[in-house]
PDB file of C-alpha atoms and ligand atoms in Angstrom:
ATOM      1  CA  UNK X   6       0.000   0.000   0.000  1.00  0.00           C
ATOM      2  CA  UNK X   7       1.204   3.461  -0.695  1.00  0.00           C
ATOM      3  CA  UNK X   8      -0.043   6.932  -1.448  1.00  0.00           C
ATOM      4  CA  UNK X   9      -2.790   8.106  -1.201  1.00  0.00           C
ATOM      5  CA  UNK X  10      -3.676   5.673   1.617  1.00  0.00           C
ATOM      6  CA  UNK X  11      -0.319   6.197   3.297  1.00  0.00           C
ATOM      7  CA  UNK X  12       0.532   9.757   4.182  1.00  0.00           C
ATOM      8  CA  UNK X  13       3.496   9.896   6.602  1.00  0.00           C
ATOM      9  CA  UNK X  14       2.979  13.647   6.963  1.00  0.00           C
ATOM     10  CA  UNK X  15      -0.090  12.966   9.150  1.00  0.00           C
ATOM     11  CA  UNK X  16       2.247  12.050  11.993  1.00  0.00           C
ATOM     12  CA  UNK X  17       4.174  15.296  11.606  1.00  0.00           C
ATOM     13  CA  UNK X  18       1.206  17.654  11.578  1.00  0.00           C
ATOM     14  CA  UNK X  19       1.259  19.032  15.113  1.00  0.00           C
ATOM     15  CA  UNK X  20       3.970  19.521  17.691  1.00  0.00           C
ATOM     16  CA  UNK X  21       2.028  17.281  20.072  1.00  0.00           C
ATOM     17  CA  UNK X  22       1.952  14.383  17.616  1.00  0.00           C
ATOM     18  CA  UNK X  23       5.613  14.920  16.742  1.00  0.00           C
ATOM     19  CA  UNK X  24       6.482  14.906  20.420  1.00  0.00           C
ATOM     20  CA  UNK X  25       4.624  11.643  20.949  1.00  0.00           C
ATOM     21  CA  UNK X  26       6.146   9.690  18.059  1.00  0.00           C
ATOM     22  CA  UNK X  27       9.681  10.994  18.494  1.00  0.00           C
ATOM     23  CA  UNK X  28      12.019   7.977  18.525  1.00  0.00           C
ATOM     24  CA  UNK X  29      15.060   9.539  20.128  1.00  0.00           C
ATOM     25  CA  UNK X  30      14.975  11.728  23.201  1.00  0.00           C
ATOM     26  CA  UNK X  31      17.670  13.640  24.968  1.00  0.00           C
ATOM     27  CA  UNK X  32      17.870  13.743  28.722  1.00  0.00           C
ATOM     28  CA  UNK X  33      20.377  15.430  31.025  1.00  0.00           C
ATOM     29  CA  UNK X  34      20.817  11.941  32.550  1.00  0.00           C
ATOM     30  CA  UNK X  35      22.995  11.103  29.553  1.00  0.00           C
ATOM     31  CA  UNK X  36      25.354  14.062  29.839  1.00  0.00           C
ATOM     32  CA  UNK X  37      28.862  14.187  31.224  1.00  0.00           C
ATOM     33  CA  UNK X  38      30.514  17.619  31.383  1.00  0.00           C
ATOM     34  CA  UNK X  39      34.276  17.753  30.716  1.00  0.00           C
ATOM     35  CA  UNK X  40      36.096  20.195  33.024  1.00  0.00           C
ATOM     36  CA  UNK X  41      39.699  21.434  32.900  1.00  0.00           C
ATOM     37  CA  UNK X  42      41.262  21.826  36.326  1.00  0.00           C
ATOM     38  CA  UNK X  43      44.277  24.090  36.773  1.00  0.00           C
ATOM     39  CA  UNK X  44      46.393  25.275  39.704  1.00  0.00           C
ATOM     40  CA  UNK X  45      45.747  28.453  41.689  1.00  0.00           C
ATOM     41  CA  UNK X  46      42.704  30.068  43.259  1.00  0.00           C
ATOM     42  CA  UNK X  47      39.755  31.920  41.760  1.00  0.00           C
ATOM     43  CA  UNK X  48      41.101  31.105  38.295  1.00  0.00           C
ATOM     44  CA  UNK X  49      38.511  31.055  35.509  1.00  0.00           C
ATOM     45  CA  UNK X  50      40.371  31.459  32.210  1.00  0.00           C
ATOM     46  CA  UNK X  51      38.270  31.189  29.062  1.00  0.00           C
ATOM     47  CA  UNK X  52      39.618  28.899  26.358  1.00  0.00           C
ATOM     48  CA  UNK X  53      39.975  30.855  23.116  1.00  0.00           C
ATOM     49  CA  UNK X  54      38.520  28.350  20.683  1.00  0.00           C
ATOM     50  CA  UNK X  55      35.869  27.113  23.138  1.00  0.00           C
ATOM     51  CA  UNK X  56      33.719  30.081  24.181  1.00  0.00           C
ATOM     52  CA  UNK X  57      31.918  29.281  27.436  1.00  0.00           C
ATOM     53  CA  UNK X  58      34.581  26.745  28.528  1.00  0.00           C
ATOM     54  CA  UNK X  59      37.252  27.577  31.081  1.00  0.00           C
ATOM     55  CA  UNK X  60      40.395  26.410  32.772  1.00  0.00           C
ATOM     56  CA  UNK X  61      39.296  26.503  36.399  1.00  0.00           C
ATOM     57  CA  UNK X  62      41.053  26.215  39.725  1.00  0.00           C
ATOM     58  CA  UNK X  63      39.651  23.717  42.232  1.00  0.00           C
ATOM     59  CA  UNK X  64      37.517  26.263  44.117  1.00  0.00           C
ATOM     60  CA  UNK X  65      35.875  27.408  40.873  1.00  0.00           C
ATOM     61  CA  UNK X  66      35.390  23.790  39.753  1.00  0.00           C
ATOM     62  CA  UNK X  67      33.412  23.164  42.931  1.00  0.00           C
ATOM     63  CA  UNK X  68      31.039  26.037  42.078  1.00  0.00           C
ATOM     64  CA  UNK X  69      30.762  24.815  38.495  1.00  0.00           C
ATOM     65  CA  UNK X  70      29.879  21.289  39.645  1.00  0.00           C
ATOM     66  CA  UNK X  71      27.163  22.659  41.947  1.00  0.00           C
ATOM     67  CA  UNK X  72      25.676  24.508  38.962  1.00  0.00           C
ATOM     68  CA  UNK X  73      25.866  21.455  36.713  1.00  0.00           C
ATOM     69  CA  UNK X  74      24.264  19.261  39.388  1.00  0.00           C
ATOM     70  CA  UNK X  75      21.469  21.786  39.869  1.00  0.00           C
ATOM     71  CA  UNK X  76      20.949  21.874  36.086  1.00  0.00           C
ATOM     72  CA  UNK X  77      20.483  18.085  36.172  1.00  0.00           C
ATOM     73  CA  UNK X  78      23.870  16.988  34.810  1.00  0.00           C
ATOM     74  CA  UNK X  79      24.786  13.874  36.805  1.00  0.00           C
ATOM     75  CA  UNK X  80      28.489  13.583  35.975  1.00  0.00           C
ATOM     76  CA  UNK X  81      31.680  15.468  35.209  1.00  0.00           C
ATOM     77  CA  UNK X  82      35.007  14.264  33.816  1.00  0.00           C
ATOM     78  CA  UNK X  83      38.155  16.020  34.971  1.00  0.00           C
ATOM     79  CA  UNK X  84      41.256  16.809  32.928  1.00  0.00           C
ATOM     80  CA  UNK X  85      44.338  18.188  34.644  1.00  0.00           C
ATOM     81  CA  UNK X  86      46.158  21.328  33.544  1.00  0.00           C
ATOM     82  CA  UNK X  87      49.251  21.174  35.762  1.00  0.00           C
ATOM     83  CA  UNK X  88      51.967  23.833  36.018  1.00  0.00           C
ATOM     84  CA  UNK X  89      54.771  21.264  36.162  1.00  0.00           C
ATOM     85  CA  UNK X  90      55.519  18.659  33.541  1.00  0.00           C
ATOM     86  CA  UNK X  91      58.277  16.083  33.118  1.00  0.00           C
ATOM     87  CA  UNK X  92      59.326  13.432  30.575  1.00  0.00           C
ATOM     88  CA  UNK X  93      57.477  10.616  32.373  1.00  0.00           C
ATOM     89  CA  UNK X  94      54.273  12.433  33.267  1.00  0.00           C
ATOM     90  CA  UNK X  95      54.732  11.690  36.972  1.00  0.00           C
ATOM     91  CA  UNK X  96      52.265  14.457  37.838  1.00  0.00           C
ATOM     92  CA  UNK X  97      49.414  12.272  36.579  1.00  0.00           C
ATOM     93  CA  UNK X  98      49.638  10.221  39.783  1.00  0.00           C
ATOM     94  CA  UNK X  99      50.397  13.092  42.170  1.00  0.00           C
ATOM     95  CA  UNK X 100      47.756  13.065  44.943  1.00  0.00           C
ATOM     96  CA  UNK X 101      48.283  16.840  45.326  1.00  0.00           C
ATOM     97  CA  UNK X 102      47.700  17.484  41.605  1.00  0.00           C
ATOM     98  CA  UNK X 103      44.712  19.528  40.433  1.00  0.00           C
ATOM     99  CA  UNK X 104      42.550  16.528  39.514  1.00  0.00           C
ATOM    100  CA  UNK X 105      42.785  14.615  42.831  1.00  0.00           C
ATOM    101  CA  UNK X 106      42.195  17.864  44.734  1.00  0.00           C
ATOM    102  CA  UNK X 107      39.150  18.632  42.577  1.00  0.00           C
ATOM    103  CA  UNK X 108      37.826  15.098  43.059  1.00  0.00           C
ATOM    104  CA  UNK X 109      38.114  15.343  46.829  1.00  0.00           C
ATOM    105  CA  UNK X 110      36.597  18.824  46.963  1.00  0.00           C
ATOM    106  CA  UNK X 111      33.611  17.990  44.759  1.00  0.00           C
ATOM    107  CA  UNK X 112      33.100  14.605  46.417  1.00  0.00           C
ATOM    108  CA  UNK X 113      32.538  16.369  49.734  1.00  0.00           C
ATOM    109  CA  UNK X 114      30.422  19.279  48.422  1.00  0.00           C
ATOM    110  CA  UNK X 115      28.293  17.550  45.753  1.00  0.00           C
ATOM    111  CA  UNK X 116      28.258  14.006  47.135  1.00  0.00           C
ATOM    112  CA  UNK X 117      25.716  12.618  44.683  1.00  0.00           C
ATOM    113  CA  UNK X 118      27.624  13.571  41.562  1.00  0.00           C
ATOM    114  CA  UNK X 119      29.340  10.885  39.501  1.00  0.00           C
ATOM    115  CA  UNK X 120      32.997  11.936  39.285  1.00  0.00           C
ATOM    116  CA  UNK X 121      34.986  10.709  36.331  1.00  0.00           C
ATOM    117  CA  UNK X 122      38.715  11.086  35.897  1.00  0.00           C
ATOM    118  CA  UNK X 123      40.330  11.017  32.495  1.00  0.00           C
ATOM    119  CA  UNK X 124      43.436   8.845  32.769  1.00  0.00           C
ATOM    120  CA  UNK X 125      46.311   9.786  30.490  1.00  0.00           C
ATOM    121  CA  UNK X 126      49.841  11.084  30.671  1.00  0.00           C
ATOM    122  CA  UNK X 127      49.843  13.651  27.857  1.00  0.00           C
ATOM    123  CA  UNK X 128      48.696  16.552  30.058  1.00  0.00           C
ATOM    124  CA  UNK X 129      51.632  15.781  32.372  1.00  0.00           C
ATOM    125  CA  UNK X 130      54.489  14.952  29.990  1.00  0.00           C
ATOM    126  CA  UNK X 131      56.727  17.769  28.800  1.00  0.00           C
ATOM    127  CA  UNK X 132      56.674  16.288  25.273  1.00  0.00           C
ATOM    128  CA  UNK X 133      52.872  15.983  25.242  1.00  0.00           C
ATOM    129  CA  UNK X 134      52.688  12.316  24.240  1.00  0.00           C
ATOM    130  CA  UNK X 135      50.470   9.806  26.035  1.00  0.00           C
ATOM    131  CA  UNK X 136      53.348   7.599  27.181  1.00  0.00           C
ATOM    132  CA  UNK X 137      57.061   7.842  28.025  1.00  0.00           C
ATOM    133  CA  UNK X 138      59.510   8.035  25.141  1.00  0.00           C
ATOM    134  CA  UNK X 139      61.989   5.329  24.232  1.00  0.00           C
ATOM    135  CA  UNK X 140      64.514   4.558  21.543  1.00  0.00           C
ATOM    136  CA  UNK X 141      63.405   1.877  19.085  1.00  0.00           C
ATOM    137  CA  UNK X 142      65.970  -0.733  17.958  1.00  0.00           C
ATOM    138  CA  UNK X 143      65.752   0.989  14.587  1.00  0.00           C
ATOM    139  CA  UNK X 144      66.835   4.291  16.112  1.00  0.00           C
ATOM    140  CA  UNK X 145      63.715   6.424  16.020  1.00  0.00           C
ATOM    141  CA  UNK X 146      61.953   7.815  19.076  1.00  0.00           C
ATOM    142  CA  UNK X 147      58.834   5.881  19.958  1.00  0.00           C
ATOM    143  CA  UNK X 148      56.110   6.020  22.597  1.00  0.00           C
ATOM    144  CA  UNK X 149      56.847   3.170  25.018  1.00  0.00           C
ATOM    145  CA  UNK X 150      53.596   1.220  25.383  1.00  0.00           C
ATOM    146  CA  UNK X 151      54.572  -1.112  28.213  1.00  0.00           C
ATOM    147  CA  UNK X 152      56.341   1.569  30.246  1.00  0.00           C
ATOM    148  CA  UNK X 153      53.140   3.637  30.140  1.00  0.00           C
ATOM    149  CA  UNK X 154      50.974   0.908  31.712  1.00  0.00           C
ATOM    150  CA  UNK X 155      52.120   1.059  35.376  1.00  0.00           C
ATOM    151  CA  UNK X 156      52.019   4.871  35.229  1.00  0.00           C
ATOM    152  CA  UNK X 157      48.455   4.851  33.926  1.00  0.00           C
ATOM    153  CA  UNK X 158      47.503   2.300  36.606  1.00  0.00           C
ATOM    154  CA  UNK X 159      49.065   4.501  39.325  1.00  0.00           C
ATOM    155  CA  UNK X 160      47.169   7.530  38.030  1.00  0.00           C
ATOM    156  CA  UNK X 161      43.845   5.643  37.966  1.00  0.00           C
ATOM    157  CA  UNK X 162      44.362   4.405  41.523  1.00  0.00           C
ATOM    158  CA  UNK X 163      45.296   7.902  42.668  1.00  0.00           C
ATOM    159  CA  UNK X 164      42.017   9.292  41.229  1.00  0.00           C
ATOM    160  CA  UNK X 165      39.977   6.452  42.726  1.00  0.00           C
ATOM    161  CA  UNK X 166      41.468   7.194  46.141  1.00  0.00           C
ATOM    162  CA  UNK X 167      40.683  10.891  45.729  1.00  0.00           C
ATOM    163  CA  UNK X 168      37.003  10.171  45.055  1.00  0.00           C
ATOM    164  CA  UNK X 169      36.551   9.210  41.382  1.00  0.00           C
ATOM    165  CA  UNK X 170      33.869   6.582  40.856  1.00  0.00           C
ATOM    166  CA  UNK X 171      34.716   6.236  37.156  1.00  0.00           C
ATOM    167  CA  UNK X 172      38.196   6.153  35.642  1.00  0.00           C
ATOM    168  CA  UNK X 173      38.486   6.631  31.899  1.00  0.00           C
ATOM    169  CA  UNK X 174      41.777   5.760  30.202  1.00  0.00           C
ATOM    170  CA  UNK X 175      42.171   7.780  27.005  1.00  0.00           C
ATOM    171  CA  UNK X 176      45.743   6.943  26.013  1.00  0.00           C
ATOM    172  CA  UNK X 177      45.119   4.084  23.519  1.00  0.00           C
ATOM    173  CA  UNK X 178      48.103   2.048  24.792  1.00  0.00           C
ATOM    174  CA  UNK X 179      47.623  -1.706  24.342  1.00  0.00           C
ATOM    175  CA  UNK X 180      46.804  -3.524  27.579  1.00  0.00           C
ATOM    176  CA  UNK X 181      45.983  -0.498  29.700  1.00  0.00           C
ATOM    177  CA  UNK X 182      42.501  -1.644  30.673  1.00  0.00           C
ATOM    178  CA  UNK X 183      43.846  -4.895  32.143  1.00  0.00           C
ATOM    179  CA  UNK X 184      46.663  -3.039  33.921  1.00  0.00           C
ATOM    180  CA  UNK X 185      44.285  -0.496  35.472  1.00  0.00           C
ATOM    181  CA  UNK X 186      41.671  -3.103  36.465  1.00  0.00           C
ATOM    182  CA  UNK X 187      44.375  -5.219  38.155  1.00  0.00           C
ATOM    183  CA  UNK X 188      45.758  -2.207  40.027  1.00  0.00           C
ATOM    184  CA  UNK X 189      42.302  -1.124  41.236  1.00  0.00           C
ATOM    185  CA  UNK X 190      41.282  -4.629  42.285  1.00  0.00           C
ATOM    186  CA  UNK X 191      44.656  -5.246  43.911  1.00  0.00           C
ATOM    187  CA  UNK X 192      44.129  -2.147  46.049  1.00  0.00           C
ATOM    188  CA  UNK X 193      40.652  -3.226  47.096  1.00  0.00           C
ATOM    189  CA  UNK X 194      38.891  -0.884  44.662  1.00  0.00           C
ATOM    190  CA  UNK X 195      36.866  -3.349  42.626  1.00  0.00           C
ATOM    191  CA  UNK X 196      33.988  -0.855  43.042  1.00  0.00           C
ATOM    192  CA  UNK X 197      35.492   1.679  40.616  1.00  0.00           C
ATOM    193  CA  UNK X 198      33.960   1.743  37.126  1.00  0.00           C
ATOM    194  CA  UNK X 199      36.394   1.524  34.223  1.00  0.00           C
ATOM    195  CA  UNK X 200      35.145   3.239  31.083  1.00  0.00           C
ATOM    196  CA  UNK X 201      37.663   3.013  28.293  1.00  0.00           C
ATOM    197  CA  UNK X 202      38.143   5.344  25.372  1.00  0.00           C
ATOM    198  CA  UNK X 203      38.131   2.154  23.301  1.00  0.00           C
ATOM    199  CA  UNK X 204      37.883   3.554  19.773  1.00  0.00           C
ATOM    200  CA  UNK X 205      39.725   6.846  19.811  1.00  0.00           C
ATOM    201  CA  UNK X 206      40.729   8.229  16.451  1.00  0.00           C
ATOM    202  CA  UNK X 207      43.664  10.453  15.542  1.00  0.00           C
ATOM    203  CA  UNK X 208      41.444  13.436  14.774  1.00  0.00           C
ATOM    204  CA  UNK X 209      41.760  17.065  13.756  1.00  0.00           C
ATOM    205  CA  UNK X 210      38.665  17.751  15.854  1.00  0.00           C
ATOM    206  CA  UNK X 211      40.727  17.668  19.079  1.00  0.00           C
ATOM    207  CA  UNK X 212      42.433  20.970  18.197  1.00  0.00           C
ATOM    208  CA  UNK X 213      40.712  23.299  20.692  1.00  0.00           C
ATOM    209  CA  UNK X 214      41.101  20.755  23.538  1.00  0.00           C
ATOM    210  CA  UNK X 215      44.854  20.784  23.158  1.00  0.00           C
ATOM    211  CA  UNK X 216      44.847  24.495  23.756  1.00  0.00           C
ATOM    212  CA  UNK X 217      42.645  23.899  26.799  1.00  0.00           C
ATOM    213  CA  UNK X 218      44.757  21.111  28.285  1.00  0.00           C
ATOM    214  CA  UNK X 219      48.113  22.364  26.986  1.00  0.00           C
ATOM    215  CA  UNK X 220      48.731  18.867  25.674  1.00  0.00           C
ATOM    216  CA  UNK X 221      49.758  19.309  22.042  1.00  0.00           C
ATOM    217  CA  UNK X 222      52.673  16.955  21.255  1.00  0.00           C
ATOM    218  CA  UNK X 223      55.961  18.842  20.960  1.00  0.00           C
ATOM    219  CA  UNK X 224      57.018  16.611  18.063  1.00  0.00           C
ATOM    220  CA  UNK X 225      55.293  14.169  15.721  1.00  0.00           C
ATOM    221  CA  UNK X 226      51.660  13.230  16.217  1.00  0.00           C
ATOM    222  CA  UNK X 227      49.563  10.561  17.920  1.00  0.00           C
ATOM    223  CA  UNK X 228      48.981   8.375  14.895  1.00  0.00           C
ATOM    224  CA  UNK X 229      51.115   5.522  16.221  1.00  0.00           C
ATOM    225  CA  UNK X 230      48.621   4.933  19.022  1.00  0.00           C
ATOM    226  CA  UNK X 231      45.332   6.613  18.108  1.00  0.00           C
ATOM    227  CA  UNK X 232      43.288   5.021  15.347  1.00  0.00           C
ATOM    228  CA  UNK X 233      43.305   5.780  11.656  1.00  0.00           C
ATOM    229  CA  UNK X 234      40.078   7.557  10.578  1.00  0.00           C
ATOM    230  CA  UNK X 235      39.614   5.086   7.731  1.00  0.00           C
ATOM    231  CA  UNK X 236      39.181   2.066   9.992  1.00  0.00           C
ATOM    232  CA  UNK X 237      35.947   0.610  11.324  1.00  0.00           C
ATOM    233  CA  UNK X 238      36.654  -3.088  11.916  1.00  0.00           C
ATOM    234  CA  UNK X 239      39.666  -2.087  13.962  1.00  0.00           C
ATOM    235  CA  UNK X 240      37.330  -0.122  16.241  1.00  0.00           C
ATOM    236  CA  UNK X 241      35.350  -3.276  16.942  1.00  0.00           C
ATOM    237  CA  UNK X 242      38.565  -5.125  17.718  1.00  0.00           C
ATOM    238  CA  UNK X 243      39.637  -2.378  20.133  1.00  0.00           C
ATOM    239  CA  UNK X 244      36.236  -2.380  21.811  1.00  0.00           C
ATOM    240  CA  UNK X 245      36.138  -6.157  22.177  1.00  0.00           C
ATOM    241  CA  UNK X 246      39.692  -6.240  23.522  1.00  0.00           C
ATOM    242  CA  UNK X 247      38.892  -3.618  26.139  1.00  0.00           C
ATOM    243  CA  UNK X 248      35.726  -5.403  27.258  1.00  0.00           C
ATOM    244  CA  UNK X 249      37.680  -8.673  27.502  1.00  0.00           C
ATOM    245  CA  UNK X 250      40.252  -6.857  29.655  1.00  0.00           C
ATOM    246  CA  UNK X 251      37.545  -5.665  32.015  1.00  0.00           C
ATOM    247  CA  UNK X 252      36.080  -2.414  30.708  1.00  0.00           C
ATOM    248  CA  UNK X 253      32.603  -1.775  32.152  1.00  0.00           C
ATOM    249  CA  UNK X 254      31.718   0.653  29.368  1.00  0.00           C
ATOM    250  CA  UNK X 255      33.352   1.854  26.160  1.00  0.00           C
ATOM    251  CA  UNK X 256      33.647   5.116  24.306  1.00  0.00           C
ATOM    252  CA  UNK X 257      33.905   6.241  20.708  1.00  0.00           C
ATOM    253  CA  UNK X 258      35.767   9.519  20.147  1.00  0.00           C
ATOM    254  CA  UNK X 259      35.133  11.837  18.314  1.00  0.00           C
ATOM    255  CA  UNK X 260      31.375  11.543  17.822  1.00  0.00           C
ATOM    256  CA  UNK X 261      30.127  13.437  14.767  1.00  0.00           C
ATOM    257  CA  UNK X 262      32.511  12.165  12.107  1.00  0.00           C
ATOM    258  CA  UNK X 263      32.234   8.644  13.597  1.00  0.00           C
ATOM    259  CA  UNK X 264      28.490   8.078  14.021  1.00  0.00           C
ATOM    260  CA  UNK X 265      28.760   4.934  11.904  1.00  0.00           C
ATOM    261  CA  UNK X 266      31.360   3.561  14.317  1.00  0.00           C
ATOM    262  CA  UNK X 267      29.100   4.373  17.232  1.00  0.00           C
ATOM    263  CA  UNK X 268      26.276   2.485  15.547  1.00  0.00           C
ATOM    264  CA  UNK X 269      28.431  -0.555  14.803  1.00  0.00           C
ATOM    265  CA  UNK X 270      29.771  -0.655  18.345  1.00  0.00           C
ATOM    266  CA  UNK X 271      26.273  -0.342  19.804  1.00  0.00           C
ATOM    267  CA  UNK X 272      25.058  -3.236  17.665  1.00  0.00           C
ATOM    268  CA  UNK X 273      27.964  -5.399  18.759  1.00  0.00           C
ATOM    269  CA  UNK X 274      28.370  -4.954  22.515  1.00  0.00           C
ATOM    270  CA  UNK X 275      26.216  -5.247  25.610  1.00  0.00           C
ATOM    271  CA  UNK X 276      27.899  -2.649  27.786  1.00  0.00           C
ATOM    272  CA  UNK X 277      26.999   1.048  27.882  1.00  0.00           C
ATOM    273  CA  UNK X 278      28.444   3.008  24.983  1.00  0.00           C
ATOM    274  CA  UNK X 279      29.625   6.586  25.420  1.00  0.00           C
ATOM    275  CA  UNK X 280      30.505   9.124  22.748  1.00  0.00           C
ATOM    276  CA  UNK X 281      32.698  12.181  23.114  1.00  0.00           C
ATOM    277  CA  UNK X 282      31.240  15.253  21.413  1.00  0.00           C
ATOM    278  CA  UNK X 283      34.718  16.746  21.131  1.00  0.00           C
ATOM    279  CA  UNK X 284      36.065  20.278  21.306  1.00  0.00           C
ATOM    280  CA  UNK X 285      36.222  20.755  17.528  1.00  0.00           C
ATOM    281  CA  UNK X 286      32.559  19.804  17.165  1.00  0.00           C
ATOM    282  CA  UNK X 287      31.663  22.304  19.887  1.00  0.00           C
ATOM    283  CA  UNK X 288      33.888  25.004  18.403  1.00  0.00           C
ATOM    284  CA  UNK X 289      32.390  24.630  14.922  1.00  0.00           C
ATOM    285  CA  UNK X 290      28.872  25.267  16.229  1.00  0.00           C
ATOM    286  CA  UNK X 291      29.998  28.163  18.429  1.00  0.00           C
ATOM    287  CA  UNK X 292      32.011  29.801  15.647  1.00  0.00           C
ATOM    288  CA  UNK X 293      29.283  29.474  13.030  1.00  0.00           C
ATOM    289  CA  UNK X 294      26.637  30.691  15.489  1.00  0.00           C
ATOM    290  CA  UNK X 295      28.751  33.719  16.394  1.00  0.00           C
ATOM    291  CA  UNK X 296      28.673  34.698  12.719  1.00  0.00           C
ATOM    292  CA  UNK X 297      24.947  34.112  12.488  1.00  0.00           C
ATOM    293  CA  UNK X 298      25.494  31.202  10.120  1.00  0.00           C
ATOM    294  CA  UNK X 299      23.634  28.584  12.165  1.00  0.00           C
ATOM    295  CA  UNK X 300      21.104  28.694  14.986  1.00  0.00           C
ATOM    296  CA  UNK X 301      23.235  27.599  17.935  1.00  0.00           C
ATOM    297  CA  UNK X 302      20.492  26.020  20.039  1.00  0.00           C
ATOM    298  CA  UNK X 303      18.988  24.058  17.174  1.00  0.00           C
ATOM    299  CA  UNK X 304      22.400  22.915  15.925  1.00  0.00           C
ATOM    300  CA  UNK X 305      23.327  21.791  19.447  1.00  0.00           C
ATOM    301  CA  UNK X 306      20.147  19.799  19.963  1.00  0.00           C
ATOM    302  CA  UNK X 307      20.320  18.257  16.492  1.00  0.00           C
ATOM    303  CA  UNK X 308      23.939  17.256  16.972  1.00  0.00           C
ATOM    304  CA  UNK X 309      23.353  15.716  20.403  1.00  0.00           C
ATOM    305  CA  UNK X 310      20.252  13.936  19.088  1.00  0.00           C
ATOM    306  CA  UNK X 311      22.251  12.453  16.202  1.00  0.00           C
ATOM    307  CA  UNK X 312      24.836  11.101  18.631  1.00  0.00           C
ATOM    308  CA  UNK X 313      22.119   9.577  20.782  1.00  0.00           C
ATOM    309  CA  UNK X 314      20.297   8.175  17.741  1.00  0.00           C
ATOM    310  CA  UNK X 315      23.519   6.556  16.512  1.00  0.00           C
ATOM    311  CA  UNK X 316      23.715   4.587  19.746  1.00  0.00           C
ATOM    312  CA  UNK X 317      25.313   6.615  22.516  1.00  0.00           C
ATOM    313  CA  UNK X 318      23.988   5.858  25.987  1.00  0.00           C
ATOM    314  CA  UNK X 319      26.185   8.600  27.414  1.00  0.00           C
ATOM    315  CA  UNK X 320      27.459  11.795  25.808  1.00  0.00           C
ATOM    316  CA  UNK X 321      30.492  13.717  26.984  1.00  0.00           C
ATOM    317  CA  UNK X 322      29.790  17.229  25.799  1.00  0.00           C
ATOM    318  CA  UNK X 323      30.829  20.823  26.421  1.00  0.00           C
ATOM    319  CA  UNK X 324      27.169  21.666  25.830  1.00  0.00           C
ATOM    320  CA  UNK X 325      26.123  19.688  28.938  1.00  0.00           C
ATOM    321  CA  UNK X 326      24.954  22.596  31.072  1.00  0.00           C
ATOM    322  CA  UNK X 327      23.368  24.542  28.210  1.00  0.00           C
ATOM    323  CA  UNK X 328      21.543  21.468  26.894  1.00  0.00           C
ATOM    324  CA  UNK X 329      20.438  20.308  30.350  1.00  0.00           C
ATOM    325  CA  UNK X 330      18.948  23.727  31.107  1.00  0.00           C
ATOM    326  CA  UNK X 331      17.138  23.701  27.786  1.00  0.00           C
ATOM    327  CA  UNK X 332      15.674  20.247  28.436  1.00  0.00           C
ATOM    328  CA  UNK X 333      14.580  20.839  32.038  1.00  0.00           C
TER     329      UNK X 333
HETATM  330 ZN1   ZN S 925      46.750  11.441  26.104  1.00  0.00          ZN
END
């Protein structure tokens, strides 16, 4: 049967009908707000390419988390912006670093909030790579996978002790999920959720974040550990490996240019799937809206809806507060 009996437009006629038959809905319950924690006090430094996002000292982060919680956002993920860096990224596991201090402060002031800690070394290494450097037998400088693992495990344990209930390794080293799970369990912290950035692509859309976290590599790029944008089956392999190693949930990053990956992962696995609506995706909307080229609110909602529709159970997004307020 077809036209004229079938007229799909009938179900689009009024806002009420459209609201009732809508297949995909956004809720603040799905949002995780990324926050950049720096040293100092009363620091709230706007990030140039991310209007509305700030590097914040711990005291300001506490206020921000209260606001997010009140807006209905259930979770935040912390990234550290330390003053001191070294070749090994030792600061990642420093209990007095900005992230552990933020975790402890927010844990005591907003006790219900889910506190996530990004686990990586690149914000703490002076060369900006996600693992320590080494010399390959062939002579070139490489990122030392196996030397990174105990450091990532130490960092994850440090964040768990400070109050994180979710640790999220973002480094893309092989074997890091198993190393972190073993370290947490060995320290009696089998309660901590491990959400892995399982399929993380080497993407141009991270540009603004690197300004925010001061983590641009000082030489080379991250293509020897982050995934090639042309690969999809490899993403499934990464996801399955991480789940086998003990990941409770997995992430696809970035989101917009990888909605097909998100969909494939969602079809394949039975753990929650997160997507990272990255800084470049946020910046594109903000920049175009500032010029009057797109309607910011509509573009934001459409983008978040597409990520949800493609399969994301959870969305890490710089729009978290704005979108939550709109939806409430
Ligand atoms: Zn990293």
